[in-house]
Amino acid sequence: MRKGLIYIIAVFLMILASCKDFLEIKPLTMVGAEDLLATPAGVKTLMATLYNRWPMEDFVFHPANGYNQHPGGGGNGDGGWSLSSNTDDA
């Protein structure tokens, strides 16, 4: 009985000791700030990510009919054309 308890405690201690290296592995899908800004390629990647996430207006217009000529309200029912209120031309 005592020998079995010693084995169980030894296995439990080995499991706890083996987790230390597992928890300190750096993620492979993310880049740290110190690595990102250290090289020109990293800065370029950062700027591309910022530009990709930049909120932009989606000014949809139909180029064949001119920019500010809209037959309807600008909803999905009329082809998704934008309202003239989205610009300074209104």
Short mmCIF file of N, CA and C in Angstrom, two decimals:
data_model
loop_
_atom_site.label_atom_id
_atom_site.label_comp_id
_atom_site.label_asym_id
_atom_site.label_seq_id
_atom_site.Cartn_x
_atom_site.Cartn_y
_atom_site.Cartn_z
N MET A 1 0.82 -1.18 0.00
CA MET A 1 0.00 0.00 0.00
C MET A 1 0.87 1.25 0.00
N ARG A 2 1.89 1.24 0.86
CA ARG A 2 2.77 2.40 0.96
C ARG A 2 3.57 2.58 -0.32
N LYS A 3 3.99 1.48 -0.92
CA LYS A 3 4.77 1.53 -2.15
C LYS A 3 3.92 2.10 -3.30
N GLY A 4 2.64 1.73 -3.35
CA GLY A 4 1.72 2.25 -4.38
C GLY A 4 1.50 3.75 -4.23
N LEU A 5 1.39 4.20 -2.99
CA LEU A 5 1.21 5.63 -2.73
C LEU A 5 2.44 6.41 -3.15
N ILE A 6 3.62 5.87 -2.91
CA ILE A 6 4.86 6.54 -3.34
C ILE A 6 4.91 6.64 -4.86
N TYR A 7 4.49 5.58 -5.56
CA TYR A 7 4.47 5.62 -7.03
C TYR A 7 3.48 6.67 -7.54
N ILE A 8 2.32 6.72 -6.93
CA ILE A 8 1.31 7.71 -7.35
C ILE A 8 1.82 9.13 -7.13
N ILE A 9 2.44 9.38 -5.99
CA ILE A 9 2.99 10.71 -5.71
C ILE A 9 4.12 11.04 -6.68
N ALA A 10 4.97 10.06 -6.99
CA ALA A 10 6.07 10.29 -7.93
C ALA A 10 5.54 10.61 -9.33
N VAL A 11 4.53 9.89 -9.78
CA VAL A 11 3.94 10.17 -11.10
C VAL A 11 3.29 11.55 -11.10
N PHE A 12 2.60 11.89 -10.05
CA PHE A 12 1.95 13.19 -9.94
C PHE A 12 2.98 14.32 -9.97
N LEU A 13 4.10 14.16 -9.28
CA LEU A 13 5.16 15.17 -9.28
C LEU A 13 5.82 15.29 -10.66
N MET A 14 5.97 14.18 -11.37
CA MET A 14 6.54 14.24 -12.72
C MET A 14 5.59 14.97 -13.67
N ILE A 15 4.30 14.76 -13.51
CA ILE A 15 3.33 15.45 -14.36
C ILE A 15 3.38 16.96 -14.10
N LEU A 16 3.46 17.34 -12.84
CA LEU A 16 3.53 18.77 -12.52
C LEU A 16 4.83 19.40 -13.01
N ALA A 17 5.92 18.68 -12.91
CA ALA A 17 7.21 19.21 -13.34
C ALA A 17 7.31 19.30 -14.86
N SER A 18 6.62 18.45 -15.58
CA SER A 18 6.72 18.46 -17.04
C SER A 18 5.91 19.57 -17.67
N CYS A 19 4.99 20.17 -16.98
CA CYS A 19 4.14 21.22 -17.55
C CYS A 19 4.87 22.55 -17.67
N LYS A 20 5.98 22.74 -17.00
CA LYS A 20 6.66 24.04 -17.00
C LYS A 20 7.13 24.42 -18.40
N ASP A 21 7.77 23.52 -19.12
CA ASP A 21 8.23 23.83 -20.46
C ASP A 21 7.07 23.96 -21.43
N PHE A 22 6.03 23.22 -21.23
CA PHE A 22 4.87 23.27 -22.11
C PHE A 22 4.20 24.64 -22.06
N LEU A 23 4.15 25.26 -20.91
CA LEU A 23 3.48 26.55 -20.76
C LEU A 23 4.31 27.72 -21.26
N GLU A 24 5.59 27.55 -21.49
CA GLU A 24 6.45 28.64 -21.90
C GLU A 24 6.75 28.66 -23.40
N ILE A 25 6.03 27.89 -24.19
CA ILE A 25 6.25 27.88 -25.64
C ILE A 25 5.61 29.12 -26.24
N LYS A 26 6.35 29.81 -27.11
CA LYS A 26 5.82 31.00 -27.77
C LYS A 26 4.82 30.57 -28.85
N PRO A 27 3.75 31.34 -29.02
CA PRO A 27 2.77 30.98 -30.05
C PRO A 27 3.37 31.16 -31.44
N LEU A 28 3.05 30.25 -32.34
CA LEU A 28 3.60 30.29 -33.69
C LEU A 28 2.79 31.16 -34.63
N THR A 29 1.58 31.53 -34.26
CA THR A 29 0.72 32.31 -35.14
C THR A 29 0.73 33.80 -34.83
N MET A 30 1.42 34.22 -33.78
CA MET A 30 1.47 35.63 -33.42
C MET A 30 2.92 36.10 -33.36
N VAL A 31 3.11 37.38 -33.64
CA VAL A 31 4.44 37.99 -33.59
C VAL A 31 4.43 39.01 -32.46
N GLY A 32 5.46 38.99 -31.65
CA GLY A 32 5.56 39.94 -30.57
C GLY A 32 5.91 41.34 -31.07
N ALA A 33 5.64 42.35 -30.26
CA ALA A 33 5.89 43.74 -30.65
C ALA A 33 7.38 43.99 -30.88
N GLU A 34 8.22 43.36 -30.09
CA GLU A 34 9.66 43.57 -30.25
C GLU A 34 10.17 42.99 -31.57
N ASP A 35 9.57 41.91 -32.03
CA ASP A 35 9.96 41.32 -33.31
C ASP A 35 9.31 42.04 -34.49
N LEU A 36 8.12 42.55 -34.28
CA LEU A 36 7.38 43.18 -35.37
C LEU A 36 8.02 44.49 -35.80
N LEU A 37 8.46 45.29 -34.88
CA LEU A 37 9.02 46.60 -35.21
C LEU A 37 10.53 46.56 -35.41
N ALA A 38 11.14 45.40 -35.34
CA ALA A 38 12.60 45.30 -35.46
C ALA A 38 13.07 45.28 -36.90
N THR A 39 12.23 44.87 -37.83
CA THR A 39 12.65 44.76 -39.23
C THR A 39 11.71 45.56 -40.12
N PRO A 40 12.19 45.99 -41.29
CA PRO A 40 11.30 46.70 -42.23
C PRO A 40 10.13 45.82 -42.70
N ALA A 41 10.35 44.53 -42.83
CA ALA A 41 9.26 43.64 -43.22
C ALA A 41 8.18 43.58 -42.14
N GLY A 42 8.59 43.62 -40.88
CA GLY A 42 7.63 43.62 -39.79
C GLY A 42 6.80 44.88 -39.76
N VAL A 43 7.45 46.03 -40.00
CA VAL A 43 6.72 47.30 -40.05
C VAL A 43 5.74 47.29 -41.22
N LYS A 44 6.17 46.75 -42.35
CA LYS A 44 5.29 46.65 -43.52
C LYS A 44 4.09 45.76 -43.22
N THR A 45 4.31 44.68 -42.51
CA THR A 45 3.21 43.79 -42.12
C THR A 45 2.25 44.51 -41.18
N LEU A 46 2.79 45.26 -40.23
CA LEU A 46 1.95 46.02 -39.31
C LEU A 46 1.10 47.04 -40.05
N MET A 47 1.70 47.77 -40.98
CA MET A 47 0.96 48.78 -41.74
C MET A 47 -0.11 48.13 -42.62
N ALA A 48 0.19 46.98 -43.20
CA ALA A 48 -0.81 46.28 -44.02
C ALA A 48 -1.98 45.82 -43.17
N THR A 49 -1.70 45.37 -41.95
CA THR A 49 -2.77 44.95 -41.05
C THR A 49 -3.63 46.13 -40.64
N LEU A 50 -2.99 47.26 -40.31
CA LEU A 50 -3.75 48.45 -39.94
C LEU A 50 -4.62 48.93 -41.10
N TYR A 51 -4.07 48.94 -42.30
CA TYR A 51 -4.82 49.37 -43.47
C TYR A 51 -5.98 48.42 -43.75
N ASN A 52 -5.78 47.14 -43.53
CA ASN A 52 -6.84 46.16 -43.76
C ASN A 52 -7.99 46.35 -42.78
N ARG A 53 -7.69 46.76 -41.57
CA ARG A 53 -8.73 46.93 -40.55
C ARG A 53 -9.29 48.35 -40.50
N TRP A 54 -8.81 49.24 -41.33
CA TRP A 54 -9.26 50.63 -41.32
C TRP A 54 -10.72 50.70 -41.76
N PRO A 55 -11.59 51.35 -40.98
CA PRO A 55 -12.99 51.43 -41.41
C PRO A 55 -13.14 52.39 -42.58
N MET A 56 -13.73 51.92 -43.66
CA MET A 56 -13.94 52.74 -44.84
C MET A 56 -15.41 52.72 -45.22
N GLU A 57 -15.87 53.82 -45.80
CA GLU A 57 -17.21 53.86 -46.34
C GLU A 57 -17.23 53.06 -47.63
N ASP A 58 -18.29 52.36 -47.84
CA ASP A 58 -18.42 51.59 -49.07
C ASP A 58 -19.33 52.37 -50.02
N PHE A 59 -18.74 53.33 -50.74
CA PHE A 59 -19.50 54.15 -51.66
C PHE A 59 -19.73 53.36 -52.94
N VAL A 60 -20.86 52.70 -53.01
CA VAL A 60 -21.18 51.90 -54.18
C VAL A 60 -21.94 52.79 -55.15
N PHE A 61 -21.48 52.87 -56.38
CA PHE A 61 -22.21 53.62 -57.40
C PHE A 61 -22.12 52.87 -58.72
N HIS A 62 -23.01 53.19 -59.59
CA HIS A 62 -23.05 52.52 -60.89
C HIS A 62 -22.34 53.41 -61.90
N PRO A 63 -21.13 53.06 -62.34
CA PRO A 63 -20.34 53.96 -63.18
C PRO A 63 -20.93 54.21 -64.55
N ALA A 64 -21.81 53.34 -65.05
CA ALA A 64 -22.36 53.54 -66.39
C ALA A 64 -23.37 54.68 -66.43
N ASN A 65 -23.99 55.02 -65.30
CA ASN A 65 -25.02 56.05 -65.27
C ASN A 65 -24.55 57.35 -64.66
N GLY A 66 -23.30 57.50 -64.34
CA GLY A 66 -22.83 58.72 -63.68
C GLY A 66 -22.86 58.54 -62.17
N TYR A 67 -22.19 59.43 -61.47
CA TYR A 67 -22.02 59.21 -60.04
C TYR A 67 -23.26 59.54 -59.24
N ASN A 68 -23.89 60.67 -59.49
CA ASN A 68 -24.95 61.13 -58.59
C ASN A 68 -26.34 60.96 -59.20
N GLN A 69 -26.52 60.07 -60.14
CA GLN A 69 -27.82 59.84 -60.76
C GLN A 69 -28.40 58.55 -60.22
N HIS A 70 -29.32 58.67 -59.29
CA HIS A 70 -29.87 57.50 -58.62
C HIS A 70 -31.37 57.43 -58.84
N PRO A 71 -31.90 56.30 -59.29
CA PRO A 71 -33.32 56.20 -59.53
C PRO A 71 -34.14 55.95 -58.26
N GLY A 72 -33.51 55.50 -57.19
CA GLY A 72 -34.29 55.10 -56.03
C GLY A 72 -33.60 55.45 -54.73
N GLY A 73 -33.92 54.67 -53.69
CA GLY A 73 -33.48 55.01 -52.36
C GLY A 73 -32.11 54.51 -51.97
N GLY A 74 -31.50 53.65 -52.72
CA GLY A 74 -30.17 53.19 -52.37
C GLY A 74 -30.13 51.90 -51.60
N GLY A 75 -31.26 51.24 -51.45
CA GLY A 75 -31.27 49.97 -50.74
C GLY A 75 -30.87 48.82 -51.66
N ASN A 76 -30.99 47.63 -51.17
CA ASN A 76 -30.60 46.47 -51.97
C ASN A 76 -31.56 46.23 -53.13
N GLY A 77 -32.77 46.77 -53.05
CA GLY A 77 -33.76 46.55 -54.09
C GLY A 77 -33.46 47.26 -55.39
N ASP A 78 -32.68 48.32 -55.36
CA ASP A 78 -32.39 49.05 -56.61
C ASP A 78 -30.93 48.87 -57.03
N GLY A 79 -30.38 47.72 -56.80
CA GLY A 79 -29.04 47.43 -57.28
C GLY A 79 -27.93 47.80 -56.32
N GLY A 80 -28.26 48.28 -55.14
CA GLY A 80 -27.24 48.63 -54.16
C GLY A 80 -26.55 49.94 -54.43
N TRP A 81 -27.17 50.83 -55.20
CA TRP A 81 -26.55 52.14 -55.46
C TRP A 81 -26.60 52.96 -54.19
N SER A 82 -25.62 53.80 -54.00
CA SER A 82 -25.56 54.58 -52.77
C SER A 82 -26.42 55.83 -52.89
N LEU A 83 -26.86 56.32 -51.77
CA LEU A 83 -27.60 57.58 -51.73
C LEU A 83 -26.66 58.74 -51.95
N SER A 84 -27.19 59.83 -52.49
CA SER A 84 -26.34 60.99 -52.68
C SER A 84 -26.03 61.67 -51.35
N SER A 85 -26.72 61.27 -50.26
CA SER A 85 -26.43 61.84 -48.95
C SER A 85 -25.11 61.32 -48.38
N ASN A 86 -24.50 60.33 -49.03
CA ASN A 86 -23.22 59.81 -48.57
C ASN A 86 -22.05 60.68 -49.01
N THR A 87 -22.30 61.67 -49.84
CA THR A 87 -21.23 62.51 -50.37
C THR A 87 -21.52 63.97 -50.08
N ASP A 88 -20.60 64.84 -50.44
CA ASP A 88 -20.80 66.28 -50.30
C ASP A 88 -21.55 66.87 -51.48
N ASP A 89 -21.90 66.07 -52.48
CA ASP A 89 -22.55 66.58 -53.68
C ASP A 89 -24.04 66.77 -53.51
N ALA A 90 -24.62 66.35 -52.41
CA ALA A 90 -26.08 66.38 -52.26
C ALA A 90 -26.60 67.78 -52.05
#
